[in-house]
Every structure is written in C-alpha cells, then in structure tokens.
Coordinates of C-alpha atoms in Angstrom, one line a residue:
X221 CA 173.7 292.0 -8.3
X222 CA 172.5 291.9 -4.7
X223 CA 175.7 293.5 -3.5
X224 CA 175.3 296.3 -6.1
X225 CA 171.8 296.9 -4.8
X226 CA 173.1 297.3 -1.2
X227 CA 175.8 299.7 -2.4
X228 CA 173.2 301.8 -4.1
X229 CA 171.1 301.9 -0.9
X230 CA 174.2 303.1 1.0
X231 CA 174.9 305.8 -1.6
X232 CA 171.4 307.2 -1.3
X233 CA 172.3 309.1 1.8
X234 CA 175.4 310.7 0.1
X235 CA 177.8 309.4 2.9
X236 CA 181.1 311.0 3.7
X237 CA 182.3 307.5 4.8
X238 CA 181.2 304.2 3.3
X239 CA 181.9 301.2 5.6
X240 CA 182.1 298.0 3.4
X241 CA 181.9 295.0 5.7
X242 CA 183.1 291.9 3.9
X243 CA 181.6 293.1 0.6
X244 CA 183.2 290.3 -1.5
X245 CA 182.9 287.3 0.9
X246 CA 181.7 284.3 -1.0
X247 CA 182.0 286.0 -4.4
X248 CA 184.0 284.5 -7.2
X249 CA 187.3 286.2 -8.2
X250 CA 185.9 288.1 -11.3
X251 CA 182.8 289.4 -9.5
X252 CA 185.0 290.3 -6.5
X253 CA 187.2 292.4 -8.8
X254 CA 184.2 294.1 -10.3
X255 CA 182.7 295.0 -6.9
X256 CA 186.0 296.4 -5.7
X257 CA 186.5 298.3 -8.9
X258 CA 183.0 299.7 -8.5
X259 CA 183.7 300.8 -4.9
X260 CA 186.9 302.6 -5.9
X261 CA 185.3 304.3 -8.9
X262 CA 182.4 305.6 -6.6
X263 CA 184.9 306.8 -4.1
X264 CA 186.8 308.8 -6.7
X265 CA 183.5 310.2 -8.2
X266 CA 181.9 311.2 -4.9
X267 CA 185.0 312.0 -2.7
X268 CA 183.8 309.7 0.1
X269 CA 186.2 307.8 2.3
X270 CA 186.1 304.0 2.2
X271 CA 186.6 301.7 5.2
X272 CA 187.0 298.1 3.9
X273 CA 186.5 295.3 6.5
X274 CA 187.8 292.0 5.2
X275 CA 189.3 288.7 6.1
X276 CA 190.8 288.3 2.6
X277 CA 194.4 289.6 2.9
X278 CA 194.7 289.6 -0.9
X279 CA 191.7 292.0 -1.2
X280 CA 193.4 294.3 1.4
X281 CA 196.7 294.2 -0.5
X282 CA 195.1 295.3 -3.8
X283 CA 192.4 297.7 -2.4
X284 CA 194.0 299.8 0.3
X285 CA 197.1 301.9 1.0
X286 CA 196.8 301.5 4.8
X287 CA 195.9 298.5 6.9
X288 CA 194.8 297.8 10.4
X289 CA 195.2 294.3 11.8
X290 CA 192.9 293.3 14.6
X291 CA 192.8 290.3 17.0
X292 CA 190.5 289.7 19.9
X293 CA 189.0 293.2 19.7
X294 CA 192.4 294.9 19.8
X295 CA 194.5 296.6 17.1
X296 CA 197.8 294.6 16.9
X297 CA 199.4 296.3 13.8
X298 CA 198.9 299.3 11.6
X299 CA 200.8 300.8 8.7
X300 CA 201.1 301.1 5.0
X301 CA 200.0 298.0 3.2
X302 CA 203.3 297.6 1.4
X303 CA 205.2 297.7 4.8
X304 CA 202.8 295.5 6.8
X305 CA 202.6 292.8 4.1
X306 CA 206.3 292.9 3.2
X307 CA 207.7 293.1 6.7
X308 CA 205.1 292.4 9.4
X309 CA 206.2 293.2 13.0
X310 CA 203.7 291.2 14.9
X311 CA 203.6 287.4 15.2
X312 CA 199.8 287.4 14.6
X313 CA 200.2 289.3 11.3
X314 CA 202.8 286.8 10.2
X315 CA 200.4 284.0 11.1
X316 CA 197.7 285.5 9.0
X317 CA 200.0 286.0 6.0
X318 CA 201.3 282.4 6.4
X319 CA 197.8 281.1 6.2
X320 CA 196.8 282.9 3.0
X321 CA 196.5 280.4 0.1
X322 CA 198.8 281.5 -2.7
X323 CA 198.4 280.5 -6.3
X324 CA 202.2 279.9 -6.5
X325 CA 202.6 278.0 -3.2
X326 CA 203.8 274.4 -3.1
X327 CA 201.0 271.8 -3.3
X328 CA 199.9 270.2 0.0
X329 CA 200.8 266.8 -1.5
X330 CA 202.2 265.7 -4.9
X331 CA 199.5 265.4 -7.5
X332 CA 198.4 261.7 -7.8
X333 CA 198.4 259.8 -11.0
X334 CA 195.7 257.2 -11.3
X335 CA 194.6 254.8 -14.1
X336 CA 191.1 254.5 -15.5
X337 CA 190.5 251.4 -13.2
X338 CA 190.6 253.8 -10.2
X339 CA 187.4 255.7 -11.3
X340 CA 184.9 255.6 -8.5
X341 CA 182.4 258.1 -9.8
X342 CA 181.8 259.1 -13.5
X343 CA 179.5 261.6 -15.0
X344 CA 178.6 261.1 -18.7
X345 CA 176.9 264.0 -20.6
X346 CA 175.2 265.4 -17.5
X347 CA 172.6 268.0 -18.2
X348 CA 170.2 269.8 -15.9
X349 CA 167.4 272.2 -16.8
X350 CA 165.2 274.3 -14.5
X351 CA 161.8 275.3 -15.7
X352 CA 159.9 274.3 -18.9
X353 CA 159.5 275.5 -22.4
X354 CA 160.8 278.9 -23.4
X355 CA 161.5 279.7 -19.7
X356 CA 163.8 276.7 -19.2
X357 CA 167.3 277.5 -18.0
X358 CA 170.1 275.1 -18.6
X359 CA 172.3 275.1 -15.5
X360 CA 174.6 272.2 -16.5
X361 CA 175.1 271.4 -20.2
X362 CA 176.7 268.1 -21.4
X363 CA 179.4 267.8 -18.6
X364 CA 181.5 264.6 -18.5
X365 CA 184.1 263.9 -15.9
X366 CA 185.5 261.2 -13.6
X367 CA 186.5 261.1 -10.0
X368 CA 189.3 258.7 -9.0
X369 CA 189.9 256.9 -5.8
X370 CA 191.9 258.9 -3.3
X371 CA 192.2 262.0 -5.5
X372 CA 190.8 265.6 -5.3
X373 CA 189.0 267.0 -8.3
X374 CA 188.7 270.7 -8.1
X375 CA 185.7 272.4 -9.8
X376 CA 186.0 276.2 -10.3
X377 CA 184.1 278.9 -12.1
X378 CA 182.1 282.1 -11.6
X379 CA 178.9 282.3 -9.7
X380 CA 176.1 280.8 -11.9
X381 CA 178.6 278.6 -13.8
X382 CA 176.8 275.4 -12.6
X383 CA 179.3 274.2 -10.0
X384 CA 176.8 273.7 -7.2
X385 CA 174.1 272.1 -9.5
X386 CA 176.8 269.7 -10.8
X387 CA 177.8 268.8 -7.2
X388 CA 174.2 268.2 -6.2
X389 CA 173.7 265.9 -9.1
X390 CA 176.9 264.0 -8.2
X391 CA 175.5 263.4 -4.7
X392 CA 171.9 262.6 -5.9
X393 CA 170.2 265.6 -4.5
X394 CA 169.2 266.7 -8.0
X395 CA 168.1 264.4 -10.8
X396 CA 169.9 265.0 -14.2
X397 CA 167.6 266.1 -17.0
X398 CA 169.9 264.0 -19.3
X399 CA 173.1 262.0 -19.0
X400 CA 174.3 259.2 -16.7
X401 CA 176.0 258.8 -13.3
X402 CA 178.1 255.7 -12.7
X403 CA 179.4 254.7 -9.2
X404 CA 182.2 252.2 -9.4
X405 CA 181.1 251.3 -12.9
X406 CA 177.4 250.7 -12.1
X407 CA 174.8 253.2 -13.2
X408 CA 173.0 254.9 -10.3
X409 CA 169.3 254.3 -10.3
X410 CA 167.3 257.5 -10.8
X411 CA 165.8 259.3 -7.8
X412 CA 168.2 257.7 -5.3
X413 CA 170.8 259.3 -3.0
X414 CA 173.9 257.2 -2.8
X415 CA 175.1 257.0 0.8
X416 CA 178.7 256.4 -0.4
X417 CA 178.7 259.9 -1.9
X418 CA 178.2 262.6 0.7
X419 CA 178.2 266.4 0.7
X420 CA 179.7 269.2 2.9
X421 CA 177.6 272.3 2.2
X422 CA 178.8 275.9 1.8
X423 CA 176.9 277.4 4.7
X424 CA 177.4 275.5 7.9
X425 CA 174.7 277.6 9.6
X426 CA 171.8 276.9 7.3
X427 CA 172.8 273.3 6.6
X428 CA 172.4 272.4 10.3
X429 CA 169.0 272.2 12.1
X430 CA 169.1 274.9 14.9
X431 CA 166.5 272.9 16.9
X432 CA 168.7 269.7 17.0
X433 CA 171.9 269.1 18.8
X434 CA 174.9 268.6 16.5
X435 CA 175.3 265.1 17.8
X436 CA 171.8 264.2 16.6
X437 CA 172.5 265.8 13.2
X438 CA 175.6 263.7 12.8
X439 CA 173.7 260.6 13.9
X440 CA 171.1 260.7 11.2
X441 CA 172.8 258.3 8.7
X442 CA 173.5 255.9 11.6
X443 CA 169.9 255.9 12.8
X444 CA 168.7 255.5 9.2
X445 CA 170.4 252.1 9.0
X446 CA 169.0 250.9 12.3
X447 CA 172.0 251.2 14.7
X448 CA 171.4 251.1 18.4
X449 CA 171.4 254.2 20.6
X450 CA 174.6 253.0 22.4
X451 CA 176.4 252.5 19.1
X452 CA 175.2 255.8 17.7
X453 CA 176.3 257.9 20.6
X454 CA 179.7 256.2 20.7
X455 CA 180.3 256.5 17.0
X456 CA 179.2 260.2 16.9
X457 CA 181.6 261.0 19.8
X458 CA 184.4 259.3 17.9
X459 CA 183.6 261.4 14.8
X460 CA 183.5 264.6 16.8
X461 CA 187.0 263.8 18.0
X462 CA 188.2 262.9 14.6
X463 CA 187.3 266.3 13.2
X464 CA 188.9 268.2 16.1
X465 CA 185.9 268.8 18.3
X466 CA 185.2 267.5 21.8
X467 CA 183.1 264.3 22.2
X468 CA 181.2 266.2 24.9
X469 CA 179.9 268.6 22.3
X470 CA 177.3 266.0 21.3
X471 CA 174.5 267.8 23.1
X472 CA 175.4 271.3 22.1
X473 CA 173.5 273.3 19.4
X474 CA 174.8 274.9 16.3
X475 CA 174.6 278.5 17.7
X476 CA 177.1 277.5 20.3
X477 CA 179.9 276.9 17.8
X478 CA 182.0 279.2 15.6
X479 CA 181.8 279.1 11.8
X480 CA 184.9 276.8 11.6
X481 CA 183.5 274.5 14.2
X482 CA 180.2 274.2 12.5
X483 CA 181.9 273.3 9.3
X484 CA 183.8 270.6 11.2
X485 CA 180.3 269.3 12.4
X486 CA 179.3 269.2 8.7
X487 CA 182.4 267.2 7.8
X488 CA 181.6 264.7 10.7
X489 CA 178.0 264.3 9.5
X490 CA 179.3 263.5 6.0
X491 CA 181.7 260.9 7.5
X492 CA 179.0 259.2 9.4
X493 CA 177.8 257.4 6.3
X494 CA 181.3 256.0 5.7
X495 CA 181.4 257.5 2.2
X496 CA 183.9 256.8 -0.6
X497 CA 183.4 260.3 -2.1
X498 CA 182.7 263.6 -0.4
X499 CA 181.5 266.6 -2.5
X500 CA 182.6 269.8 -0.8
X501 CA 180.6 272.8 -2.0
X502 CA 182.5 276.0 -1.2
X503 CA 183.4 274.6 2.3
X504 CA 185.8 277.5 3.2
X505 CA 184.4 280.5 1.4
X506 CA 182.9 282.1 4.5
X507 CA 185.8 281.4 6.8
X508 CA 188.8 283.6 7.7
X509 CA 192.2 282.6 6.4
X510 CA 193.5 280.8 9.5
X511 CA 190.2 278.8 10.0
X512 CA 190.1 278.1 6.3
X513 CA 193.6 276.7 6.4
X514 CA 192.6 274.4 9.4
X515 CA 189.6 273.1 7.6
X516 CA 191.6 272.4 4.4
X517 CA 194.3 270.6 6.4
X518 CA 191.6 268.5 8.1
X519 CA 190.0 267.4 4.8
X520 CA 193.5 266.5 3.5
X521 CA 194.3 264.5 6.6
X522 CA 190.9 262.6 6.5
X523 CA 191.5 261.9 2.8
X524 CA 194.8 260.3 3.5
X525 CA 193.5 258.3 6.5
X526 CA 190.3 257.0 4.8
X527 CA 191.3 256.9 1.2
X528 CA 188.5 259.3 0.3
X529 CA 188.0 260.9 -3.1
X530 CA 187.0 264.6 -2.9
X531 CA 185.2 266.9 -5.3
X532 CA 186.2 270.4 -4.1
X533 CA 184.0 273.1 -5.5
X534 CA 185.3 276.6 -4.9
X535 CA 185.8 280.0 -6.5
X536 CA 189.1 280.5 -4.7
X537 CA 191.6 279.3 -7.3
X538 CA 194.5 279.5 -4.9
X539 CA 192.8 277.0 -2.5
X540 CA 191.8 274.8 -5.3
X541 CA 195.4 274.6 -6.6
X542 CA 196.6 273.7 -3.1
X543 CA 194.3 270.7 -2.7
X544 CA 193.6 269.4 -6.2
X545 CA 195.1 266.7 -8.4
X546 CA 192.9 267.6 -11.3
X547 CA 190.8 270.7 -12.1
X548 CA 187.5 271.2 -14.0
X549 CA 186.8 274.8 -15.1
X550 CA 183.1 275.6 -15.7
X551 CA 181.5 278.5 -17.5
X552 CA 177.7 279.0 -18.1
X553 CA 177.0 275.3 -17.4
X554 CA 179.7 273.9 -19.7
X555 CA 183.1 272.4 -19.0
X556 CA 185.7 274.7 -20.7
X557 CA 188.9 273.1 -19.4
X558 CA 189.7 269.9 -17.7
X559 CA 193.1 268.5 -16.8
X560 CA 195.8 268.1 -14.2
X561 CA 196.4 271.0 -11.8
X562 CA 199.8 271.6 -13.4
X563 CA 198.3 271.8 -16.9
X564 CA 195.4 274.0 -16.0
X565 CA 197.3 276.4 -13.8
X566 CA 200.6 276.3 -15.7
X567 CA 199.4 276.3 -19.3
X568 CA 195.7 277.2 -19.4
X569 CA 194.3 276.7 -22.9
X570 CA 191.0 278.5 -22.6
X571 CA 190.8 282.3 -22.4
X572 CA 188.2 282.1 -19.6
X573 CA 190.7 280.1 -17.4
X574 CA 193.3 282.7 -18.1
X575 CA 190.8 285.4 -17.1
X576 CA 190.0 283.7 -13.8
X577 CA 193.7 283.2 -13.0
X578 CA 194.5 286.9 -13.8
X579 CA 191.8 288.0 -11.3
X580 CA 193.3 286.2 -8.3
X581 CA 194.5 288.9 -5.8
X582 CA 198.2 289.1 -5.2
X583 CA 200.1 289.6 -2.0
X584 CA 203.2 290.7 -3.9
X585 CA 203.5 294.5 -3.0
X586 CA 204.7 295.4 -6.5
X587 CA 201.8 293.6 -8.3
X588 CA 199.2 294.9 -5.8
X589 CA 200.5 298.4 -6.2
X590 CA 200.2 298.2 -10.0
X591 CA 196.6 297.0 -9.7
X592 CA 195.8 299.8 -7.2
X593 CA 197.1 302.3 -9.7
X594 CA 194.7 301.0 -12.3
X595 CA 191.7 300.6 -10.0
X596 CA 192.2 303.6 -7.7
X597 CA 192.9 303.5 -4.0
X598 CA 190.6 303.8 -1.0
X599 CA 191.7 306.1 1.8
X600 CA 192.2 303.4 4.5
X601 CA 191.2 299.9 5.5

C-alpha cells in the first residue's frame, strides 16, 4: 500500500518517464507481481516510458524487453532480455545469473530426516493478538510446529501473514497470547528471552546501534554473562573472522560497512551467545543476488560446523527451497501447509501454496515472454 502511494505521487506530475528504483525489494512474490502489473498497466494507459532499476534478475526477465547490466558504475552488457539471459557475453553477467536462486535448482544439501527425539524447539498452539476488544488483531492463530536439531525450517507467506510475529515469539521477544513454547522438552518461562535461541534481523542497518562499534554490539551477550574485557575482545575478533570479516573491524561503525557486511555482523552477534537455534527473519531480502548467495552459503556453513538449527523466514520461495529441510506456509496468521521441502514444493496441497509458487519470477525466456505478453512490457530497463 505504501508503494502504491508513492506511485500515485509520481504520477501526479504526469511524467513522460517513470524511474522505478527497486520498487519490489522486500515485497513478497504476490505483492511484487501486483506492483509490477500495476506499473505496466499505468504505462499502457498513460504512454509513459518505464525505467526499472532492480537487483532481482527474475523481475527484469519478466518485466522488460531490454536490459542494461551495470558493475562499478559502468555498463558491462546491454541487449534484449531474451538474448542477455539466454546467452550472456560478459563474465559478470554470467556470475549474476549463476547467483540467482532458482526454484528448480538442486538443494544446497540433501534434506535431513530427523526423529521426534531431535526436536529442540516446539511451538504448541501459539497465538498472538495485538490490541484489545473489538480492535484486537490476531497476527498468529493456533500455530504448532517443531524445529529439529541441525535442520532448517523455512517459513514463507505474504506480508502480514504472521511470519515475523511467529519468529519473535520463538526467540522470546514477544510473549504469546496463548499456547506454549518448549525448548528441548522444557516449557520456557513467560517473559524470558532464551539465550540459546537468537535472531538475525531483516534490516542490518536499523538492527545495529549506529553510535556503537560493531565489536561492542557483538560483545553484548558476552558482557552480559560477566566475561573479562580480554576474553570479550578476543572472542569477538574470532567471530568476526568466522563470518568473513576482518578481526580489525572491531572498532568500526555500521555506516562503514556494506549491506552484506552488516548482515554478517548481525550473524556474528547472534553467534556470540552460542545458540542452538537461530531465527533468520528475511536475512537476505534487501541484498543483491551475489551478496545474497554469499550470506546463504555462510549460514549453511555455520550450520554444518556448529550443528545449528535454523528457522529461515523469507518471502523468496526459491531461496527457501535451496536452504530448507521442511517448510511451513503461513496465511493470515495460520499455518496452511507444513511438510518436507519436496512435499510442499513438489506436490502442494493448499491452493494458497500453489498461488505463491506460481508467482515466482522465471528466468526461462519462454516463460518470461509469456508472462510479459499477459502483463504488458515496459520500454526498457
């Protein structure tokens, strides 16, 4: 709705050219499709040209007939979308295409099978309401699921489906209105954050204090348990190295890092508490495809090394399929589908799951061309 408001503001001047700068970043696939369809419809009705700036190659494939690939401020390749995507000439374009998560790509690792004894975190009938009386809004409604040791549970759904609220309850940042949370079989006391369950937040900018060095932000869990300054600095430097940053970065501030580097800082901060489970809330939604691939690979490597369980909340179904062993699909606060990644993606039972999967952008030139024919094409990208 906010993006539609901004589009209306831009149209007020009756422009000959509309520049849409990442208009669908951080939107779920169905809302993304609606915004793109709206832009194409407006272009056809008004006759304006559309310049679409995006790091989502799938969006470019389905929304443009011409594409310009940029790197380091320079144009490295330009041509018809079908030519550039099918037979890229430049190595950088091939690198970009290789980093794009595809819904039909091989899994990063074989899906794990685990018994009930391996459950490390269990939610039973979780419910969360905001407000009171007639104005109360139910964000999560009777959700039950389990997280098993060493696995990745993907949680998908549209914006407003309750994914983030569920994640915050799993960590302990929000208290359930009803239901129970059990950590390794024991019920978690109300009003307490479990240090063994940590969170990596969606926005690495707002989740880091700009007035504190990244080293001090990572050090918080260590200082909270009374570790010495010498131990803290050594441990934080070790964590910085583990997530692919330099130990010397301890005294730098968040604004001195790129988006991908700030997300690595967020991962290091989560690791400082030595958790068993990490809840990742849209950890790659604001990153370009190459940085996104690097962060996903880092999380997978840390999971293997440390035996972590991950709850991976995302609206990008291709990324979720790559990293997950099991998938939970949420809609309007409720769990509508829950099963192994092969079951949910290969034979979805719920119409809503099929709708989400159908909205995933395709890099296949033939599929993209058919969708452009339906939606209408912008002049260039």
